[in-house]
CSV table of N, CA and C in Angstrom, one decimal:
chain,number,residue,atom,x,y,z
K,1,MET,N,11.4,-10.0,-2.1
K,1,MET,CA,10.5,-11.2,-2.1
K,1,MET,C,11.2,-12.4,-2.6
K,2,THR,N,11.0,-13.5,-2.0
K,2,THR,CA,11.6,-14.7,-2.5
K,2,THR,C,10.4,-15.6,-3.0
K,3,THR,N,10.8,-16.8,-3.5
K,3,THR,CA,9.8,-17.7,-3.9
K,3,THR,C,8.8,-18.0,-2.8
K,4,ALA,N,9.4,-18.2,-1.6
K,4,ALA,CA,8.5,-18.5,-0.4
K,4,ALA,C,7.5,-17.3,-0.2
K,5,VAL,N,8.0,-16.1,-0.3
K,5,VAL,CA,7.1,-15.0,-0.1
K,5,VAL,C,6.1,-14.9,-1.3
K,6,LEU,N,6.5,-15.2,-2.5
K,6,LEU,CA,5.5,-15.2,-3.6
K,6,LEU,C,4.5,-16.3,-3.4
K,7,ASN,N,4.9,-17.4,-2.9
K,7,ASN,CA,4.0,-18.5,-2.6
K,7,ASN,C,3.0,-18.1,-1.5
K,8,GLU,N,3.5,-17.3,-0.5
K,8,GLU,CA,2.6,-16.8,0.6
K,8,GLU,C,1.6,-15.8,0.0
K,9,LYS,N,2.1,-15.0,-0.9
K,9,LYS,CA,1.2,-14.0,-1.5
K,9,LYS,C,0.1,-14.7,-2.3
K,10,LEU,N,0.5,-15.8,-3.0
K,10,LEU,CA,-0.5,-16.6,-3.8
K,10,LEU,C,-1.5,-17.2,-2.8
K,11,GLU,N,-1.0,-17.8,-1.7
K,11,GLU,CA,-1.9,-18.4,-0.8
K,11,GLU,C,-2.9,-17.4,-0.2
K,12,THR,N,-2.4,-16.2,0.1
K,12,THR,CA,-3.3,-15.1,0.6
K,12,THR,C,-4.3,-14.8,-0.4
K,13,PHE,N,-3.9,-14.7,-1.6
K,13,PHE,CA,-4.8,-14.4,-2.7
K,13,PHE,C,-5.9,-15.5,-2.9
K,14,LYS,N,-5.5,-16.7,-2.9
K,14,LYS,CA,-6.4,-17.9,-3.0
K,14,LYS,C,-7.4,-17.9,-1.9
K,15,LYS,N,-6.9,-17.7,-0.7
K,15,LYS,CA,-7.8,-17.7,0.5
K,15,LYS,C,-8.8,-16.6,0.4
K,16,CYS,N,-8.4,-15.4,0.0
K,16,CYS,CA,-9.3,-14.3,-0.2
K,16,CYS,C,-10.4,-14.5,-1.2
K,17,ILE,N,-9.9,-15.1,-2.4
K,17,ILE,CA,-10.9,-15.4,-3.4
K,17,ILE,C,-11.9,-16.4,-2.9
K,18,ASP,N,-11.4,-17.4,-2.2
K,18,ASP,CA,-12.3,-18.4,-1.6
K,18,ASP,C,-13.3,-17.8,-0.7
K,19,GLU,N,-12.9,-16.8,0.1
K,19,GLU,CA,-13.8,-16.1,1.1
K,19,GLU,C,-14.8,-15.3,0.3
K,20,ILE,N,-14.4,-14.6,-0.7
K,20,ILE,CA,-15.3,-13.8,-1.5
K,20,ILE,C,-16.4,-14.8,-2.2
K,21,VAL,N,-15.9,-15.9,-2.7
K,21,VAL,CA,-16.8,-16.8,-3.3
K,21,VAL,C,-17.8,-17.4,-2.3
K,22,THR,N,-17.4,-17.7,-1.1
K,22,THR,CA,-18.3,-18.1,-0.1
K,22,THR,C,-19.3,-17.1,0.3
K,23,VAL,N,-18.9,-15.8,0.4
K,23,VAL,CA,-19.9,-14.8,0.7
K,23,VAL,C,-20.9,-14.6,-0.5
K,24,VAL,N,-20.4,-14.6,-1.7
K,24,VAL,CA,-21.3,-14.5,-2.9
K,24,VAL,C,-22.3,-15.7,-2.9
K,25,LYS,N,-21.8,-16.9,-2.7
K,25,LYS,CA,-22.6,-18.1,-2.8
K,25,LYS,C,-23.7,-18.0,-1.7
K,26,ASN,N,-23.4,-17.5,-0.5
K,26,ASN,CA,-24.3,-17.5,0.6
K,26,ASN,C,-25.2,-16.2,0.7
K,27,THR,N,-25.1,-15.4,-0.3
K,27,THR,CA,-25.9,-14.2,-0.3
K,27,THR,C,-27.0,-14.3,-1.4
K,28,GLU,N,-28.2,-13.9,-1.0
K,28,GLU,CA,-29.3,-13.9,-2.0
K,28,GLU,C,-28.8,-13.0,-3.2
K,29,GLU,N,-29.1,-13.5,-4.4
K,29,GLU,CA,-28.6,-12.8,-5.6
K,29,GLU,C,-29.0,-11.4,-5.7
K,30,ALA,N,-30.3,-11.1,-5.3
K,30,ALA,CA,-30.8,-9.7,-5.4
K,30,ALA,C,-30.0,-8.8,-4.5
K,31,ALA,N,-29.6,-9.3,-3.3
K,31,ALA,CA,-28.9,-8.4,-2.4
K,31,ALA,C,-27.5,-8.0,-2.9
K,32,LEU,N,-26.9,-8.8,-3.8
K,32,LEU,CA,-25.6,-8.5,-4.4
K,32,LEU,C,-25.6,-7.3,-5.2
K,33,PHE,N,-26.8,-6.9,-5.7
K,33,PHE,CA,-27.0,-5.8,-6.6
K,33,PHE,C,-27.4,-4.5,-6.0
K,34,ILE,N,-27.7,-4.5,-4.7
K,34,ILE,CA,-28.2,-3.4,-3.9
K,34,ILE,C,-27.0,-2.5,-3.5
K,35,LYS,N,-27.0,-1.2,-3.9
K,35,LYS,CA,-26.0,-0.3,-3.5
K,35,LYS,C,-26.3,0.3,-2.1
K,36,PRO,N,-25.4,0.3,-1.2
K,36,PRO,CA,-25.7,0.9,0.1
K,36,PRO,C,-26.0,2.3,0.1
K,37,SER,N,-25.5,3.1,-0.9
K,37,SER,CA,-25.9,4.5,-1.1
K,37,SER,C,-25.6,4.8,-2.5
K,38,GLU,N,-26.0,6.0,-3.0
K,38,GLU,CA,-25.8,6.3,-4.4
K,38,GLU,C,-24.3,6.4,-4.7
K,39,GLU,N,-23.5,6.8,-3.7
K,39,GLU,CA,-22.1,6.9,-4.0
K,39,GLU,C,-21.3,5.6,-3.9
K,40,GLU,N,-21.9,4.6,-3.3
K,40,GLU,CA,-21.1,3.3,-3.1
K,40,GLU,C,-21.5,2.3,-4.1
K,41,TRP,N,-20.6,1.4,-4.4
K,41,TRP,CA,-20.8,0.3,-5.3
K,41,TRP,C,-21.6,-0.8,-4.6
K,42,SER,N,-22.4,-1.6,-5.4
K,42,SER,CA,-23.0,-2.8,-4.9
K,42,SER,C,-21.9,-3.9,-4.7
K,43,ALA,N,-22.3,-4.9,-4.0
K,43,ALA,CA,-21.3,-6.1,-3.9
K,43,ALA,C,-20.9,-6.6,-5.2
K,44,MET,N,-21.9,-6.7,-6.1
K,44,MET,CA,-21.6,-7.3,-7.5
K,44,MET,C,-20.7,-6.3,-8.3
K,45,GLN,N,-20.9,-5.0,-8.1
K,45,GLN,CA,-20.0,-4.1,-8.7
K,45,GLN,C,-18.6,-4.3,-8.2
K,46,ILE,N,-18.4,-4.5,-6.9
K,46,ILE,CA,-17.1,-4.8,-6.4
K,46,ILE,C,-16.5,-6.0,-7.0
K,47,VAL,N,-17.3,-7.1,-7.0
K,47,VAL,CA,-16.9,-8.3,-7.6
K,47,VAL,C,-16.4,-8.1,-9.1
K,48,SER,N,-17.2,-7.4,-9.8
K,48,SER,CA,-16.9,-7.1,-11.2
K,48,SER,C,-15.6,-6.3,-11.3
K,49,HIS,N,-15.4,-5.4,-10.4
K,49,HIS,CA,-14.1,-4.6,-10.3
K,49,HIS,C,-13.0,-5.5,-10.0
K,50,ILE,N,-13.1,-6.4,-9.1
K,50,ILE,CA,-12.0,-7.4,-8.7
K,50,ILE,C,-11.7,-8.2,-10.0
K,51,ILE,N,-12.6,-8.7,-10.6
K,51,ILE,CA,-12.4,-9.6,-11.8
K,51,ILE,C,-11.6,-8.8,-12.9
K,52,GLU,N,-12.1,-7.6,-13.2
K,52,GLU,CA,-11.4,-6.8,-14.2
K,52,GLU,C,-10.0,-6.3,-13.8
K,53,ALA,N,-9.9,-5.9,-12.5
K,53,ALA,CA,-8.7,-5.3,-12.0
K,53,ALA,C,-7.6,-6.4,-12.0
K,54,VAL,N,-7.9,-7.6,-11.4
K,54,VAL,CA,-6.9,-8.6,-11.4
K,54,VAL,C,-6.4,-9.0,-12.8
K,55,ASP,N,-7.4,-9.1,-13.7
K,55,ASP,CA,-7.0,-9.4,-15.1
K,55,ASP,C,-6.1,-8.3,-15.6
K,56,PHE,N,-6.4,-7.1,-15.4
K,56,PHE,CA,-5.6,-5.9,-15.9
K,56,PHE,C,-4.2,-6.0,-15.3
K,57,TRP,N,-4.1,-6.1,-13.9
K,57,TRP,CA,-2.8,-6.1,-13.3
K,57,TRP,C,-1.9,-7.3,-13.6
K,58,VAL,N,-2.5,-8.5,-13.8
K,58,VAL,CA,-1.8,-9.6,-14.2
K,58,VAL,C,-1.2,-9.5,-15.6
K,59,THR,N,-2.0,-8.9,-16.5
K,59,THR,CA,-1.6,-8.6,-17.8
K,59,THR,C,-0.4,-7.7,-17.8
K,60,ASP,N,-0.5,-6.6,-17.0
K,60,ASP,CA,0.6,-5.7,-16.9
K,60,ASP,C,1.9,-6.3,-16.3
K,61,LEU,N,1.7,-7.1,-15.3
K,61,LEU,CA,2.8,-7.9,-14.7
K,61,LEU,C,3.5,-8.7,-15.7
K,62,GLU,N,2.8,-9.5,-16.5
K,62,GLU,CA,3.4,-10.3,-17.5
K,62,GLU,C,4.1,-9.5,-18.6
K,63,ALA,N,3.5,-8.4,-19.0
K,63,ALA,CA,4.1,-7.5,-20.0
K,63,ALA,C,5.4,-6.9,-19.5
K,64,LEU,N,5.4,-6.5,-18.2
K,64,LEU,CA,6.7,-6.0,-17.6
K,64,LEU,C,7.8,-7.0,-17.5
K,65,LEU,N,7.4,-8.3,-17.4
K,65,LEU,CA,8.4,-9.4,-17.4
K,65,LEU,C,9.1,-9.5,-18.8
K,66,VAL,N,8.3,-9.2,-19.8
K,66,VAL,CA,8.8,-9.3,-21.2
K,66,VAL,C,9.5,-8.0,-21.6
K,67,VAL,N,9.0,-6.8,-21.2
K,67,VAL,CA,9.5,-5.5,-21.5
K,67,VAL,C,9.8,-4.8,-20.3
K,68,PRO,N,10.8,-5.1,-19.5
K,68,PRO,CA,11.1,-4.4,-18.3
K,68,PRO,C,11.4,-2.9,-18.5
K,69,GLY,N,10.8,-2.1,-17.6
K,69,GLY,CA,11.0,-0.7,-17.7
K,69,GLY,C,10.0,0.0,-18.6
K,70,ALA,N,9.1,-0.7,-19.2
K,70,ALA,CA,8.0,-0.1,-20.0
K,70,ALA,C,7.0,0.6,-19.1
K,71,LYS,N,6.4,1.6,-19.6
K,71,LYS,CA,5.4,2.4,-18.9
K,71,LYS,C,4.2,1.5,-18.7
K,72,TRP,N,3.7,1.5,-17.4
K,72,TRP,CA,2.6,0.5,-17.1
K,72,TRP,C,1.5,1.2,-16.2
K,73,GLY,N,0.4,0.5,-16.0
K,73,GLY,CA,-0.6,1.0,-15.1
K,73,GLY,C,-1.7,1.8,-15.7
K,74,ARG,N,-2.5,2.5,-14.9
K,74,ARG,CA,-3.6,3.3,-15.3
K,74,ARG,C,-4.1,4.1,-14.1
K,75,ASN,N,-5.0,5.0,-14.3
K,75,ASN,CA,-5.6,5.8,-13.3
K,75,ASN,C,-7.0,5.4,-13.0
K,76,HIS,N,-7.7,6.0,-12.2
K,76,HIS,CA,-9.1,5.6,-11.8
K,76,HIS,C,-10.1,5.9,-12.9
K,77,GLU,N,-9.7,6.6,-14.0
K,77,GLU,CA,-10.6,6.9,-15.1
K,77,GLU,C,-10.4,6.0,-16.3
K,78,HIS,N,-9.6,4.9,-16.1
K,78,HIS,CA,-9.4,4.0,-17.2
K,78,HIS,C,-10.7,3.4,-17.7
K,79,VAL,N,-10.9,3.3,-19.0
K,79,VAL,CA,-12.2,2.9,-19.6
K,79,VAL,C,-12.6,1.5,-19.1
K,80,ARG,N,-11.7,0.5,-19.1
K,80,ARG,CA,-12.1,-0.8,-18.7
K,80,ARG,C,-12.5,-0.9,-17.2
K,81,ARG,N,-11.8,-0.1,-16.4
K,81,ARG,CA,-12.2,0.0,-15.0
K,81,ARG,C,-13.6,0.6,-14.8
K,82,LEU,N,-13.9,1.6,-15.5
K,82,LEU,CA,-15.2,2.3,-15.5
K,82,LEU,C,-16.3,1.3,-16.0
K,83,ALA,N,-16.0,0.7,-17.1
K,83,ALA,CA,-17.0,-0.2,-17.7
K,83,ALA,C,-17.3,-1.4,-16.8
K,84,ALA,N,-16.3,-1.9,-16.1
K,84,ALA,CA,-16.5,-3.0,-15.2
K,84,ALA,C,-17.5,-2.8,-14.1
K,85,VAL,N,-17.6,-1.5,-13.7
K,85,VAL,CA,-18.5,-1.2,-12.5
K,85,VAL,C,-19.8,-0.4,-13.0
K,86,ASP,N,-19.9,-0.3,-14.3
K,86,ASP,CA,-21.1,0.3,-14.9
K,86,ASP,C,-22.4,-0.5,-14.4
K,87,GLU,N,-23.4,0.2,-13.9
K,87,GLU,CA,-24.5,-0.5,-13.4
K,87,GLU,C,-25.3,-1.3,-14.4
K,88,THR,N,-25.3,-0.8,-15.7
K,88,THR,CA,-26.0,-1.6,-16.7
K,88,THR,C,-25.2,-2.9,-17.0
K,89,VAL,N,-23.9,-2.8,-17.1
K,89,VAL,CA,-23.1,-4.0,-17.4
K,89,VAL,C,-23.2,-4.9,-16.2
K,90,VAL,N,-23.1,-4.5,-15.0
K,90,VAL,CA,-23.2,-5.3,-13.8
K,90,VAL,C,-24.5,-6.0,-13.6
K,91,SER,N,-25.6,-5.3,-14.0
K,91,SER,CA,-26.9,-5.8,-13.9
K,91,SER,C,-27.1,-7.1,-14.7
K,92,ARG,N,-26.3,-7.3,-15.7
K,92,ARG,CA,-26.4,-8.5,-16.6
K,92,ARG,C,-25.6,-9.6,-16.1
K,93,MET,N,-24.8,-9.4,-15.0
K,93,MET,CA,-24.0,-10.5,-14.5
K,93,MET,C,-24.9,-11.5,-13.7
K,94,LYS,N,-24.5,-12.7,-13.8
K,94,LYS,CA,-25.1,-13.8,-13.0
K,94,LYS,C,-24.2,-14.2,-11.9
K,95,LYS,N,-24.8,-14.5,-10.8
K,95,LYS,CA,-24.0,-15.0,-9.6
K,95,LYS,C,-23.1,-16.1,-9.9
K,96,ASP,N,-23.6,-17.2,-10.5
K,96,ASP,CA,-22.8,-18.4,-10.8
K,96,ASP,C,-21.7,-18.1,-11.8
K,97,ASP,N,-21.9,-17.2,-12.7
K,97,ASP,CA,-20.8,-16.8,-13.7
K,97,ASP,C,-19.7,-16.0,-12.9
K,98,ALA,N,-20.2,-15.1,-12.1
K,98,ALA,CA,-19.2,-14.3,-11.3
K,98,ALA,C,-18.3,-15.2,-10.4
K,99,ILE,N,-19.0,-16.2,-9.8
K,99,ILE,CA,-18.2,-17.2,-9.0
K,99,ILE,C,-17.2,-17.9,-9.8
K,100,THR,N,-17.6,-18.4,-11.0
K,100,THR,CA,-16.7,-19.2,-11.8
K,100,THR,C,-15.5,-18.3,-12.3
K,101,THR,N,-15.8,-17.0,-12.6
K,101,THR,CA,-14.8,-16.1,-13.1
K,101,THR,C,-13.8,-15.8,-11.9
K,102,LEU,N,-14.4,-15.6,-10.7
K,102,LEU,CA,-13.5,-15.3,-9.6
K,102,LEU,C,-12.6,-16.5,-9.3
K,103,LEU,N,-13.1,-17.7,-9.4
K,103,LEU,CA,-12.3,-18.9,-9.2
K,103,LEU,C,-11.2,-19.1,-10.2
K,104,ASN,N,-11.5,-18.6,-11.5
K,104,ASN,CA,-10.6,-18.7,-12.6
K,104,ASN,C,-9.4,-17.7,-12.4
K,105,LEU,N,-9.6,-16.7,-11.6
K,105,LEU,CA,-8.5,-15.8,-11.3
K,105,LEU,C,-7.3,-16.5,-10.6
K,106,VAL,N,-7.6,-17.5,-9.8
K,106,VAL,CA,-6.5,-18.1,-9.0
K,106,VAL,C,-5.5,-18.7,-10.0
K,107,PRO,N,-5.8,-19.6,-10.9
K,107,PRO,CA,-4.8,-20.2,-11.8
K,107,PRO,C,-4.1,-19.1,-12.7
K,108,LYS,N,-4.9,-18.1,-13.0
K,108,LYS,CA,-4.3,-17.0,-13.8
K,108,LYS,C,-3.2,-16.3,-13.0
K,109,VAL,N,-3.4,-15.9,-11.8
K,109,VAL,CA,-2.4,-15.3,-10.9
K,109,VAL,C,-1.3,-16.3,-10.7
K,110,GLU,N,-1.6,-17.5,-10.4
K,110,GLU,CA,-0.6,-18.5,-10.1
K,110,GLU,C,0.4,-18.6,-11.3
K,111,ALA,N,-0.2,-18.7,-12.5
K,111,ALA,CA,0.6,-18.8,-13.8
K,111,ALA,C,1.5,-17.6,-13.9
K,112,ALA,N,1.0,-16.4,-13.6
K,112,ALA,CA,1.8,-15.2,-13.8
K,112,ALA,C,3.0,-15.2,-12.7
K,113,LEU,N,2.6,-15.6,-11.5
K,113,LEU,CA,3.7,-15.5,-10.5
K,113,LEU,C,4.8,-16.5,-10.7
K,114,THR,N,4.5,-17.6,-11.3
K,114,THR,CA,5.5,-18.6,-11.6
K,114,THR,C,6.6,-18.1,-12.6
K,115,LYS,N,6.2,-17.1,-13.3
K,115,LYS,CA,7.1,-16.5,-14.3
K,115,LYS,C,8.1,-15.4,-13.6
K,116,VAL,N,7.7,-15.0,-12.4
K,116,VAL,CA,8.5,-13.9,-11.8
K,116,VAL,C,9.7,-14.5,-11.1
K,117,GLU,N,10.8,-14.0,-11.4
K,117,GLU,CA,12.1,-14.3,-10.7
K,117,GLU,C,12.4,-13.3,-9.6
K,118,GLU,N,13.1,-13.7,-8.6
K,118,GLU,CA,13.4,-12.8,-7.5
K,118,GLU,C,13.9,-11.5,-7.9
K,119,GLU,N,14.9,-11.5,-8.9
K,119,GLU,CA,15.5,-10.2,-9.4
K,119,GLU,C,14.5,-9.3,-10.1
K,120,ASP,N,13.4,-9.9,-10.6
K,120,ASP,CA,12.3,-9.1,-11.3
K,120,ASP,C,11.6,-8.2,-10.3
K,121,LEU,N,11.5,-8.6,-9.1
K,121,LEU,CA,10.7,-7.9,-8.1
K,121,LEU,C,11.2,-6.5,-7.7
K,122,VAL,N,12.5,-6.3,-7.9
K,122,VAL,CA,13.1,-5.0,-7.6
K,122,VAL,C,13.1,-4.0,-8.8
K,123,LYS,N,12.8,-4.5,-10.0
K,123,LYS,CA,12.8,-3.7,-11.1
K,123,LYS,C,11.7,-2.7,-11.1
K,124,THR,N,12.1,-1.4,-11.5
K,124,THR,CA,11.1,-0.4,-11.5
K,124,THR,C,10.8,0.1,-12.9
K,125,ALA,N,9.7,0.8,-13.0
K,125,ALA,CA,9.3,1.3,-14.3
K,125,ALA,C,8.4,2.6,-14.2
K,126,PRO,N,8.4,3.4,-15.2
K,126,PRO,CA,7.4,4.5,-15.1
K,126,PRO,C,6.0,4.0,-15.2
K,127,SER,N,5.1,4.8,-14.6
K,127,SER,CA,3.7,4.4,-14.7
K,127,SER,C,2.8,5.6,-15.2
K,128,TYR,N,1.7,5.2,-15.8
K,128,TYR,CA,0.7,6.2,-16.2
K,128,TYR,C,0.0,6.8,-14.9
K,129,ASN,N,0.1,6.1,-13.8
K,129,ASN,CA,-0.5,6.7,-12.6
K,129,ASN,C,0.7,7.2,-11.8
K,130,PRO,N,0.8,8.5,-11.5
K,130,PRO,CA,1.9,9.1,-10.8
K,130,PRO,C,2.1,8.6,-9.4
K,131,ASN,N,1.1,8.0,-8.8
K,131,ASN,CA,1.2,7.4,-7.5
K,131,ASN,C,2.0,6.1,-7.6
K,132,PHE,N,2.1,5.5,-8.7
K,132,PHE,CA,2.8,4.2,-8.9
K,132,PHE,C,4.1,4.4,-9.6
K,133,ASP,N,4.4,5.6,-10.1
K,133,ASP,CA,5.6,5.8,-10.9
K,133,ASP,C,6.9,5.4,-10.1
K,134,GLY,N,7.7,4.6,-10.7
K,134,GLY,CA,8.9,4.2,-10.2
K,134,GLY,C,8.8,3.1,-9.1
K,135,LYS,N,7.6,2.5,-8.9
K,135,LYS,CA,7.5,1.5,-7.9
K,135,LYS,C,8.0,0.2,-8.5
K,136,PRO,N,8.6,-0.7,-7.6
K,136,PRO,CA,9.1,-2.0,-8.0
K,136,PRO,C,8.0,-2.9,-8.4
K,137,LEU,N,8.3,-4.0,-9.1
K,137,LEU,CA,7.3,-5.0,-9.5
K,137,LEU,C,6.7,-5.6,-8.3
K,138,SER,N,7.4,-5.7,-7.2
K,138,SER,CA,6.9,-6.3,-6.0
K,138,SER,C,5.6,-5.5,-5.5
K,139,PHE,N,5.6,-4.2,-5.8
K,139,PHE,CA,4.4,-3.4,-5.5
K,139,PHE,C,3.2,-3.8,-6.3
K,140,LEU,N,3.4,-4.1,-7.5
K,140,LEU,CA,2.3,-4.5,-8.4
K,140,LEU,C,1.7,-5.8,-7.8
K,141,VAL,N,2.6,-6.8,-7.5
K,141,VAL,CA,2.1,-8.1,-6.9
K,141,VAL,C,1.4,-7.9,-5.6
K,142,ASP,N,2.1,-7.2,-4.7
K,142,ASP,CA,1.7,-7.1,-3.3
K,142,ASP,C,0.4,-6.2,-3.1
K,143,HIS,N,0.5,-5.0,-3.7
K,143,HIS,CA,-0.6,-4.0,-3.5
K,143,HIS,C,-1.7,-4.1,-4.5
K,144,LEU,N,-1.4,-4.2,-5.8
K,144,LEU,CA,-2.4,-4.1,-6.8
K,144,LEU,C,-3.1,-5.4,-7.1
K,145,ILE,N,-2.5,-6.5,-6.7
K,145,ILE,CA,-3.2,-7.8,-6.9
K,145,ILE,C,-3.6,-8.3,-5.5
K,146,VAL,N,-2.7,-8.6,-4.6
K,146,VAL,CA,-3.1,-9.3,-3.4
K,146,VAL,C,-3.9,-8.4,-2.4
K,147,LYS,N,-3.2,-7.3,-2.0
K,147,LYS,CA,-3.9,-6.4,-1.0
K,147,LYS,C,-5.1,-5.7,-1.6
K,148,HIS,N,-5.1,-5.5,-2.9
K,148,HIS,CA,-6.3,-4.9,-3.5
K,148,HIS,C,-7.5,-5.8,-3.4
K,149,VAL,N,-7.3,-7.1,-3.6
K,149,VAL,CA,-8.4,-8.0,-3.5
K,149,VAL,C,-8.8,-8.2,-2.0
K,150,THR,N,-7.9,-8.2,-1.1
K,150,THR,CA,-8.3,-8.4,0.3
K,150,THR,C,-9.0,-7.2,0.8
K,151,GLY,N,-8.6,-6.0,0.4
K,151,GLY,CA,-9.3,-4.8,0.7
K,151,GLY,C,-10.8,-4.8,0.2
K,152,HIS,N,-10.9,-5.2,-1.0
K,152,HIS,CA,-12.3,-5.3,-1.6
K,152,HIS,C,-13.2,-6.4,-1.0
K,153,TYR,N,-12.5,-7.4,-0.5
K,153,TYR,CA,-13.3,-8.4,0.3
K,153,TYR,C,-13.9,-7.8,1.5
K,154,GLU,N,-13.1,-7.0,2.2
K,154,GLU,CA,-13.6,-6.3,3.4
K,154,GLU,C,-14.7,-5.3,3.0
K,155,GLN,N,-14.6,-4.7,1.9
K,155,GLN,CA,-15.6,-3.7,1.4
K,155,GLN,C,-16.9,-4.5,1.1
K,156,ILE,N,-16.8,-5.6,0.5
K,156,ILE,CA,-18.0,-6.4,0.2
K,156,ILE,C,-18.8,-6.7,1.5
K,157,LEU,N,-18.0,-7.2,2.5
K,157,LEU,CA,-18.7,-7.5,3.8
K,157,LEU,C,-19.4,-6.2,4.4
K,158,ARG,N,-18.7,-5.1,4.4
K,158,ARG,CA,-19.3,-3.9,4.9
K,158,ARG,C,-20.5,-3.5,4.1
K,159,HIS,N,-20.5,-3.6,2.8
K,159,HIS,CA,-21.6,-3.2,2.0
K,159,HIS,C,-22.8,-4.1,2.2
K,160,LEU,N,-22.5,-5.4,2.3
K,160,LEU,CA,-23.6,-6.3,2.5
K,160,LEU,C,-24.3,-6.1,3.9
K,161,GLU,N,-23.5,-5.8,4.8
K,161,GLU,CA,-24.0,-5.5,6.2
K,161,GLU,C,-25.0,-4.3,6.1
K,162,LYS,N,-24.7,-3.3,5.3
K,162,LYS,CA,-25.5,-2.2,5.2
K,162,LYS,C,-26.8,-2.4,4.5
K,163,VAL,N,-26.9,-3.4,3.5
K,163,VAL,CA,-28.1,-3.6,2.7
K,163,VAL,C,-28.9,-4.7,3.2
K,164,ARG,N,-28.5,-5.5,4.2
K,164,ARG,CA,-29.3,-6.6,4.8
K,164,ARG,C,-30.3,-6.1,5.8
């Protein structure tokens, strides 16, 4: 990845956050909290997960820039991940606050990506998640920040279609 590619990743991330914000703004607040099924998250649970996950992965990215090769990541049972989608926690979220927090992710990601040098992107490190073990830093940026958010945007759309 070069600076141009990082800029492209940032633009994709910004565009996706803007799309999520538009959907959230244009959806009745009550509908955001309806789960399509007992096994699926509500749109607001997905939003809460995005907010928590991006913050988590950006923090790991920045730490790996300071301490290259340190063990990083988490699995699906990480306590902050679980708390972010807890129905009681999510039920207290307000639509406008979620929108503001989503929008604030953009400068946070941008600030982190400006610290990344091209040579950093090929550095690898062990991970707490065996699926991510030995992956380069480019994987963290591309898959766990950018593609993760775009995938959840599509999930929000599917879920809202089911509950409308």
